Short mmCIF file of C-alpha atoms in Angstrom, two decimals:
data_model
loop_
_atom_site.label_atom_id
_atom_site.label_comp_id
_atom_site.label_asym_id
_atom_site.label_seq_id
_atom_site.Cartn_x
_atom_site.Cartn_y
_atom_site.Cartn_z
CA MET D 56 -0.21 -0.15 0.15
CA GLY D 57 1.17 3.49 -0.55
CA GLN D 58 1.96 6.45 1.65
CA GLN D 59 -1.34 8.57 0.80
CA SER D 60 -2.27 10.73 3.92
CA GLN D 61 -3.33 14.23 2.75
CA ALA D 62 -4.31 16.20 5.51
CA GLN D 63 -7.66 18.03 5.21
CA GLY D 64 -9.02 20.89 6.91
CA LYS D 65 -8.73 24.50 7.44
CA ASP D 66 -5.30 24.93 9.28
CA ALA D 67 -3.85 21.18 8.56
CA LEU D 68 -1.32 22.27 5.93
CA HIS D 69 -0.27 25.98 7.43
CA GLY D 70 3.39 26.17 7.24
CA ARG D 71 3.68 23.40 4.49
CA GLY D 72 4.21 23.86 0.84
CA ALA D 73 3.06 20.82 -0.93
CA ARG D 74 -0.78 20.48 -1.00
CA THR D 75 -0.84 16.72 -0.99
CA ASN D 76 0.94 13.75 -0.46
CA ARG D 77 1.01 11.53 -3.45
CA ASP D 78 2.45 7.86 -3.48
CA CYS D 79 5.81 7.84 -4.72
CA ARG D 80 6.39 6.69 -8.44
CA TYR D 81 7.82 3.18 -7.47
CA GLU D 82 4.74 2.26 -5.62
CA ALA D 83 2.69 -0.42 -7.30
CA ARG D 84 -0.72 1.15 -6.34
CA GLN D 85 -1.48 4.80 -6.36
CA HIS D 86 -3.82 6.53 -4.25
CA GLU D 87 -5.47 10.06 -4.27
CA ALA D 88 -6.81 11.59 -1.53
CA TYR D 89 -10.92 12.32 -1.89
CA ASP D 90 -13.15 14.94 0.27
CA ASP D 91 -16.41 13.24 0.65
CA GLY D 92 -17.88 16.16 2.43
CA TRP D 93 -17.57 15.12 6.12
CA ASP D 94 -15.64 17.62 8.04
CA TRP D 95 -12.92 16.84 10.74
CA ARG D 96 -14.06 17.39 14.14
CA ASP D 97 -14.17 20.91 15.28
CA GLY D 98 -13.02 21.88 11.79
CA GLU D 99 -9.69 21.00 11.66
CA ALA D 100 -7.63 17.91 10.69
CA PRO D 101 -5.03 16.57 12.84
CA LYS D 102 -1.64 18.58 12.68
CA LEU D 103 1.25 17.49 10.44
CA ASP D 104 4.27 17.19 12.59
CA THR D 105 7.80 16.73 11.57
CA VAL D 106 9.35 13.32 12.36
CA ILE D 107 13.24 13.34 12.45
CA LYS D 108 14.88 9.90 11.75
CA HIS D 109 18.59 9.10 11.42
CA GLU D 110 20.38 7.86 8.20
CA ALA D 111 23.32 5.45 8.43
CA ALA D 112 25.08 6.55 5.29
CA LYS D 113 28.32 4.49 4.38
CA THR D 114 29.91 7.36 2.81
CA ILE D 115 29.33 11.15 2.93
CA ILE D 116 31.03 12.87 -0.17
CA SER D 117 28.80 12.49 -3.36
CA ARG D 118 30.15 13.07 -6.77
CA ASN D 119 28.67 14.30 -10.08
CA ASN D 120 30.04 14.85 -13.72
CA SER D 121 27.39 17.28 -14.68
CA PRO D 122 28.37 19.90 -17.19
CA ASP D 123 25.56 22.03 -15.85
CA ILE D 124 27.16 22.24 -12.38
CA SER D 125 30.06 24.40 -11.20
CA PHE D 126 31.22 21.70 -8.53
CA ASP D 127 31.74 17.88 -8.64
CA GLN D 128 31.81 17.09 -5.03
CA SER D 129 29.21 17.88 -2.65
CA ILE D 130 27.62 16.71 0.86
CA ASN D 131 24.13 16.83 2.07
CA THR D 132 23.72 16.46 5.77
CA TYR D 133 20.09 15.90 5.56
CA ARG D 134 17.69 14.12 3.16
CA GLY D 135 14.23 15.94 3.08
CA CYS D 136 13.94 19.82 3.79
CA GLU D 137 11.65 21.27 6.28
CA HIS D 138 11.72 24.50 4.50
CA GLY D 139 8.98 23.15 2.23
CA CYS D 140 9.87 25.07 -0.96
CA ILE D 141 7.48 23.79 -3.26
CA TYR D 142 9.67 24.37 -6.28
CA CYS D 143 12.54 22.11 -4.84
CA TYR D 144 14.35 19.81 -7.17
CA ALA D 145 15.33 17.59 -4.64
CA ARG D 146 11.69 16.33 -3.89
CA PRO D 147 11.76 13.39 -5.93
CA ASN D 148 14.65 12.04 -4.28
CA HIS D 149 12.34 11.05 -1.25
CA ALA D 150 10.70 8.22 -3.76
CA TYR D 151 13.91 6.38 -3.17
CA VAL D 152 12.98 5.67 0.48
CA GLY D 153 9.26 4.95 -0.38
CA LEU D 154 8.18 8.15 0.71
CA SER D 155 6.32 10.88 -1.25
CA PRO D 156 7.74 14.01 -2.87
CA GLY D 157 5.11 15.86 -1.41
CA LEU D 158 4.04 16.46 2.15
CA ASP D 159 6.50 13.57 3.50
CA PHE D 160 9.55 15.28 1.68
CA GLU D 161 9.13 18.42 4.15
CA SER D 162 7.91 16.36 7.44
CA ARG D 163 9.99 13.25 7.15
CA ILE D 164 13.51 14.37 7.45
CA PHE D 165 16.50 12.09 7.72
CA VAL D 166 19.48 13.30 9.36
CA LYS D 167 22.93 12.08 8.39
CA SER D 168 24.58 12.06 12.09
CA ASP D 169 28.02 10.60 11.41
CA ALA D 170 28.42 12.72 8.43
CA ALA D 171 31.73 14.50 10.08
CA ALA D 172 33.11 11.25 11.02
CA LEU D 173 32.61 9.58 7.66
CA LEU D 174 34.03 12.75 6.13
CA GLU D 175 37.10 12.60 8.40
CA LYS D 176 37.78 9.14 7.15
CA GLU D 177 37.10 9.78 3.66
CA LEU D 178 39.42 12.87 3.78
CA SER D 179 42.22 10.70 5.88
CA HIS D 180 42.13 8.11 2.78
CA PRO D 181 45.63 8.16 1.19
CA GLY D 182 44.21 8.24 -2.42
CA TYR D 183 41.93 11.64 -1.61
CA ARG D 184 42.56 14.15 -4.14
CA PRO D 185 41.34 17.78 -2.54
CA ARG D 186 38.79 19.80 -4.70
CA THR D 187 36.00 22.21 -3.44
CA ILE D 188 33.26 20.25 -1.74
CA VAL D 189 30.06 22.06 -1.78
CA LEU D 190 27.53 21.47 1.29
CA GLY D 191 23.84 21.76 0.21
CA GLY D 192 23.93 21.04 -3.31
CA VAL D 193 20.53 19.10 -3.14
CA THR D 194 18.77 19.96 0.55
CA ASP D 195 19.63 22.81 2.71
CA ILE D 196 22.18 22.48 5.18
CA TYR D 197 20.74 25.03 7.46
CA GLN D 198 17.23 23.72 7.71
CA PRO D 199 15.38 23.92 11.03
CA ALA D 200 16.69 20.39 12.20
CA GLU D 201 20.37 21.69 12.22
CA ARG D 202 19.59 23.90 15.21
CA GLY D 203 19.17 20.77 17.32
CA TYR D 204 21.84 18.18 15.68
CA GLY D 205 24.44 20.53 14.53
CA VAL D 206 25.66 18.16 11.89
CA THR D 207 26.58 20.97 9.39
CA ARG D 208 28.62 22.64 11.75
CA ALA D 209 30.46 19.42 12.72
CA VAL D 210 31.38 18.91 9.04
CA LEU D 211 32.47 22.42 8.72
CA GLN D 212 34.70 21.90 11.48
CA VAL D 213 36.43 18.80 9.82
CA LEU D 214 36.79 20.82 6.52
CA GLN D 215 38.57 23.51 8.77
CA LYS D 216 40.92 21.11 10.39
CA PHE D 217 42.07 19.70 6.85
CA HIS D 218 42.28 23.17 5.35
CA HIS D 219 39.80 21.82 2.84
CA PRO D 220 37.94 24.31 0.58
CA VAL D 221 34.10 24.63 0.98
CA GLY D 222 31.53 26.12 -0.75
CA MET D 223 27.76 26.51 0.77
CA ILE D 224 24.53 26.90 -0.43
CA THR D 225 21.58 27.93 1.64
CA LYS D 226 18.59 30.18 2.21
CA SER D 227 18.70 29.87 6.06
CA ALA D 228 19.83 32.70 8.25
CA LEU D 229 21.10 29.90 10.62
CA VAL D 230 24.77 30.04 8.61
CA ALA D 231 25.45 33.39 10.56
CA ARG D 232 25.94 30.97 13.73
CA ASP D 233 29.04 29.53 11.91
CA ILE D 234 30.84 32.88 11.02
CA ASP D 235 33.49 32.04 13.70
CA ILE D 236 34.51 29.12 11.47
CA LEU D 237 33.56 30.59 8.07
CA ALA D 238 35.61 33.86 8.59
CA GLU D 239 38.61 32.32 9.52
CA MET D 240 38.60 29.69 6.64
CA ALA D 241 37.54 32.72 4.22
CA GLU D 242 40.84 34.69 5.30
CA HIS D 243 42.92 31.72 3.76
CA ARG D 244 40.52 31.46 0.44
CA LEU D 245 38.98 28.14 1.98
CA ALA D 246 35.31 29.65 2.05
CA LYS D 247 32.46 31.06 0.21
CA VAL D 248 28.74 31.15 0.64
CA ALA D 249 25.88 31.23 -1.79
CA ILE D 250 22.57 32.94 -0.42
CA SER D 251 19.48 31.96 -2.09
CA VAL D 252 16.76 34.83 -2.19
CA THR D 253 13.90 33.99 -4.53
CA THR D 254 11.72 37.14 -3.71
CA LEU D 255 11.81 40.24 -1.76
CA ASP D 256 7.87 39.82 -1.59
CA ARG D 257 7.23 38.55 2.25
CA LYS D 258 3.79 37.14 1.45
CA LEU D 259 4.91 35.35 -1.85
CA ALA D 260 7.80 34.06 0.09
CA ARG D 261 5.68 32.69 2.83
CA VAL D 262 3.41 30.57 0.68
CA MET D 263 6.29 29.74 -1.63
CA GLU D 264 8.88 28.63 0.90
CA PRO D 265 6.98 28.73 4.00
CA ARG D 266 9.74 27.68 6.50
CA ALA D 267 12.79 29.22 5.15
CA ALA D 268 14.10 32.55 6.44
CA ALA D 269 11.87 35.88 5.74
CA PRO D 270 13.68 37.77 2.69
CA HIS D 271 14.93 40.54 4.83
CA LYS D 272 16.59 38.04 7.17
CA ARG D 273 18.49 36.61 4.03
CA LEU D 274 19.63 40.04 3.08
CA ASP D 275 20.75 40.56 6.72
CA THR D 276 22.68 37.38 6.36
CA ILE D 277 24.80 38.63 3.46
CA ARG D 278 25.37 41.67 5.52
CA LEU D 279 26.74 39.79 8.54
CA LEU D 280 28.72 37.17 6.40
CA THR D 281 30.30 40.06 3.88
CA SER D 282 31.13 42.37 7.03
CA ALA D 283 33.10 39.15 8.74
CA GLY D 284 35.23 38.93 5.42
CA VAL D 285 33.13 35.69 3.91
CA PRO D 286 32.69 35.91 0.48
CA VAL D 287 28.96 35.58 -0.79
CA THR D 288 27.00 34.62 -4.08
CA VAL D 289 23.48 35.85 -4.42
CA MET D 290 21.48 32.87 -5.93
CA THR D 291 18.02 34.18 -7.77
CA ALA D 292 17.02 30.82 -8.04
CA PRO D 293 14.57 29.71 -9.31
CA ILE D 294 13.11 32.31 -11.57
CA ILE D 295 9.32 31.85 -12.24
CA PRO D 296 7.66 33.33 -14.99
CA ALA D 297 4.97 35.94 -14.07
CA LEU D 298 5.17 34.81 -10.59
CA ASN D 299 8.96 36.40 -9.30
CA GLU D 300 10.74 37.03 -12.64
CA SER D 301 9.86 40.79 -12.59
CA GLU D 302 11.73 41.12 -9.29
CA LEU D 303 15.02 39.64 -10.66
CA GLU D 304 17.04 43.53 -10.93
CA ARG D 305 15.47 44.31 -7.50
CA ILE D 306 16.94 41.15 -5.83
CA LEU D 307 20.13 41.79 -7.51
CA ALA D 308 20.44 45.20 -6.43
CA ALA D 309 19.32 44.74 -2.77
CA ALA D 310 21.93 41.77 -2.56
CA HIS D 311 24.77 43.62 -4.03
CA GLU D 312 23.99 46.44 -1.49
CA ALA D 313 23.93 44.07 1.07
CA GLY D 314 27.65 42.99 0.00
CA ALA D 315 27.23 40.21 -2.23
CA ARG D 316 29.75 40.33 -5.43
CA GLU D 317 28.68 37.11 -7.38
CA ALA D 318 25.39 36.34 -8.56
CA GLY D 319 23.75 33.34 -10.44
CA TYR D 320 20.38 32.37 -11.43
CA VAL D 321 18.22 29.26 -12.68
CA LEU D 322 15.14 28.92 -14.28
CA LEU D 323 12.25 26.86 -12.59
CA ARG D 324 12.84 23.02 -12.98
CA LEU D 325 10.08 20.85 -12.76
CA PRO D 326 11.02 16.95 -13.14
CA LEU D 327 9.23 13.95 -12.18
CA GLU D 328 6.49 14.62 -9.36
CA ILE D 329 7.36 18.24 -9.03
CA SER D 330 5.27 19.52 -12.03
CA ASP D 331 1.93 18.18 -10.27
CA LEU D 332 2.99 19.54 -6.99
CA PHE D 333 3.63 22.89 -8.39
CA GLN D 334 0.42 23.00 -10.42
CA GLU D 335 -1.53 22.17 -7.37
CA TRP D 336 0.30 24.97 -5.30
CA LEU D 337 -0.38 27.37 -7.99
CA ALA D 338 -4.10 26.53 -8.34
CA THR D 339 -4.40 27.01 -4.68
CA HIS D 340 -2.64 30.24 -4.33
CA PHE D 341 -2.70 32.00 -7.68
CA PRO D 342 -5.60 30.59 -9.76
CA ASP D 343 -5.67 33.89 -11.65
CA ARG D 344 -2.21 33.45 -13.13
CA ALA D 345 -1.52 29.42 -13.05
CA ALA D 346 -2.34 29.01 -16.88
CA HIS D 347 -0.06 31.83 -17.96
CA VAL D 348 2.68 30.79 -15.31
CA MET D 349 2.81 27.30 -17.21
CA SER D 350 2.17 28.71 -20.76
CA VAL D 351 5.17 31.06 -20.47
CA LEU D 352 7.24 28.00 -18.76
CA ARG D 353 6.70 25.48 -21.50
CA GLN D 354 7.66 28.09 -24.18
CA MET D 355 11.07 27.92 -22.39
CA ARG D 356 10.89 24.04 -22.24
CA GLY D 357 10.23 23.13 -25.79
CA GLY D 358 6.49 22.74 -25.08
CA LYS D 359 7.13 20.54 -22.32
CA ASP D 360 6.44 20.95 -18.32
CA TYR D 361 10.47 20.20 -18.09
CA ASP D 362 13.28 19.39 -20.34
CA SER D 363 16.34 18.01 -19.09
CA THR D 364 18.97 18.96 -22.00
CA TRP D 365 22.23 19.49 -21.03
CA GLY D 366 22.95 23.26 -21.25
CA GLU D 367 19.71 24.12 -21.11
CA ARG D 368 17.69 22.65 -17.91
CA GLN D 369 19.15 25.46 -15.89
CA THR D 370 18.12 28.26 -18.30
CA GLY D 371 15.50 27.14 -20.75
CA ARG D 372 15.34 28.11 -24.47
CA GLY D 373 13.81 30.36 -26.62
CA PRO D 374 12.70 34.39 -26.76
CA PHE D 375 11.56 34.50 -23.23
CA ALA D 376 14.63 32.60 -21.59
CA GLU D 377 16.92 34.68 -23.80
CA MET D 378 15.25 37.91 -22.25
CA ILE D 379 15.56 36.56 -18.69
CA ALA D 380 19.43 35.98 -19.49
CA LEU D 381 19.90 39.30 -21.00
CA ARG D 382 18.35 40.94 -17.89
CA PHE D 383 20.32 39.08 -15.49
CA HIS D 384 23.72 39.82 -17.29
CA ARG D 385 22.82 43.33 -17.63
CA ALA D 386 22.01 43.87 -14.23
CA CYS D 387 25.03 42.22 -12.92
CA ALA D 388 27.28 44.36 -15.43
CA ARG D 389 25.49 47.63 -14.05
CA LEU D 390 26.19 46.77 -10.49
CA GLY D 391 29.29 45.12 -10.76
CA LEU D 392 28.61 41.79 -9.96
CA ASN D 393 30.49 39.01 -11.43
CA THR D 394 33.45 41.05 -12.41
CA ALA D 395 35.52 38.41 -10.80
CA ARG D 396 35.13 35.01 -9.75
CA LEU D 397 36.68 33.76 -6.27
CA GLU D 398 38.65 30.46 -6.83
CA LEU D 399 39.10 28.73 -3.57
CA ASP D 400 42.45 27.33 -2.86
CA ALA D 401 42.90 23.56 -2.57
CA SER D 402 46.86 23.63 -2.40
CA GLN D 403 46.44 24.07 1.53
CA PHE D 404 44.78 20.82 2.11
CA ARG D 405 46.80 18.82 4.82
CA ARG D 406 45.90 15.80 6.87
CA PRO D 407 46.38 16.32 10.32
CA PRO D 408 48.59 13.60 12.07
CA ARG D 409 46.79 10.90 13.82
CA ALA D 410 47.63 9.94 17.36
CA GLY D 411 51.24 8.44 17.45
CA GLU D 412 52.52 9.91 14.12
CA GLN D 413 55.34 12.37 14.34
CA MET D 414 54.37 15.82 13.09
CA VAL D 415 56.15 17.29 10.06
CA LEU D 416 59.09 19.58 10.67
CA PHE D 417 59.41 21.38 7.54
#
């Protein structure tokens, strides 16, 4: 049987992004919630609580050879993400553990408790060759669970000990907690942070990214990081036509004023289950423009909801996609963003001596 458990009622999904919890694509049977007209007692459905489980990973560094991604090594300290961003391209990954990419993704969180120990083991291997590791390439490394578990901070401490370069991607203000580590590493060209700023509209952010930091908190975080000497890239991602794409220039200007000096963007991606989840969300929150949003998006995806072609999946194609790219590059040029790209320094990598080993004298 599947995992279908859509909550009904006035407040049941408050603070959640997805509207449903459809079975994952690997289930033999698919179930769909149906409203038979009978209300829950007192008009409210049971609250959808977040459940944290521990994941026993065997290795912690993930590797890729994608030509669309600027890094080939990454670490994700959590599976699933309580931020609940409706557009998250990581949602389909929950199907691999038999859970729904819908509400399960944002309420059934797996924490990789042994991440720091696994990382130290992998970095200590004689055959390891250092290249920048990016934290948070899939789910957010500073989601709410990090406050209690501290797995991301523990991983950072290992990277600091090994003098290993690290990049980070987050939309959480919690990254400022680790400025003590990041500032010291940045001083030696070993750290940089990318902050995702999707919109400056608090109302839109609340329904699109319900448990992520508010837009002004993300800008404050950029200020805190850059004031401490930590280089920051602003990611205007995803760009959603007729929803947040009109804010592109304003977001870049606000991030630049806060201290960001590099920028990037990604067009909305809707692979696998995300398309249905996103369209359900659109119909709920923006019924007046839902058809228009999808129409423009499909024009940038060759008539489909999504096209995974290398070189196009991040930016799309056609007149609308070209216009977004032109606006982005012109805004960056006007503001002075991306005038130089900071390359982190992997040559400083050192394996700390183990207990009983003689330290290097020279």
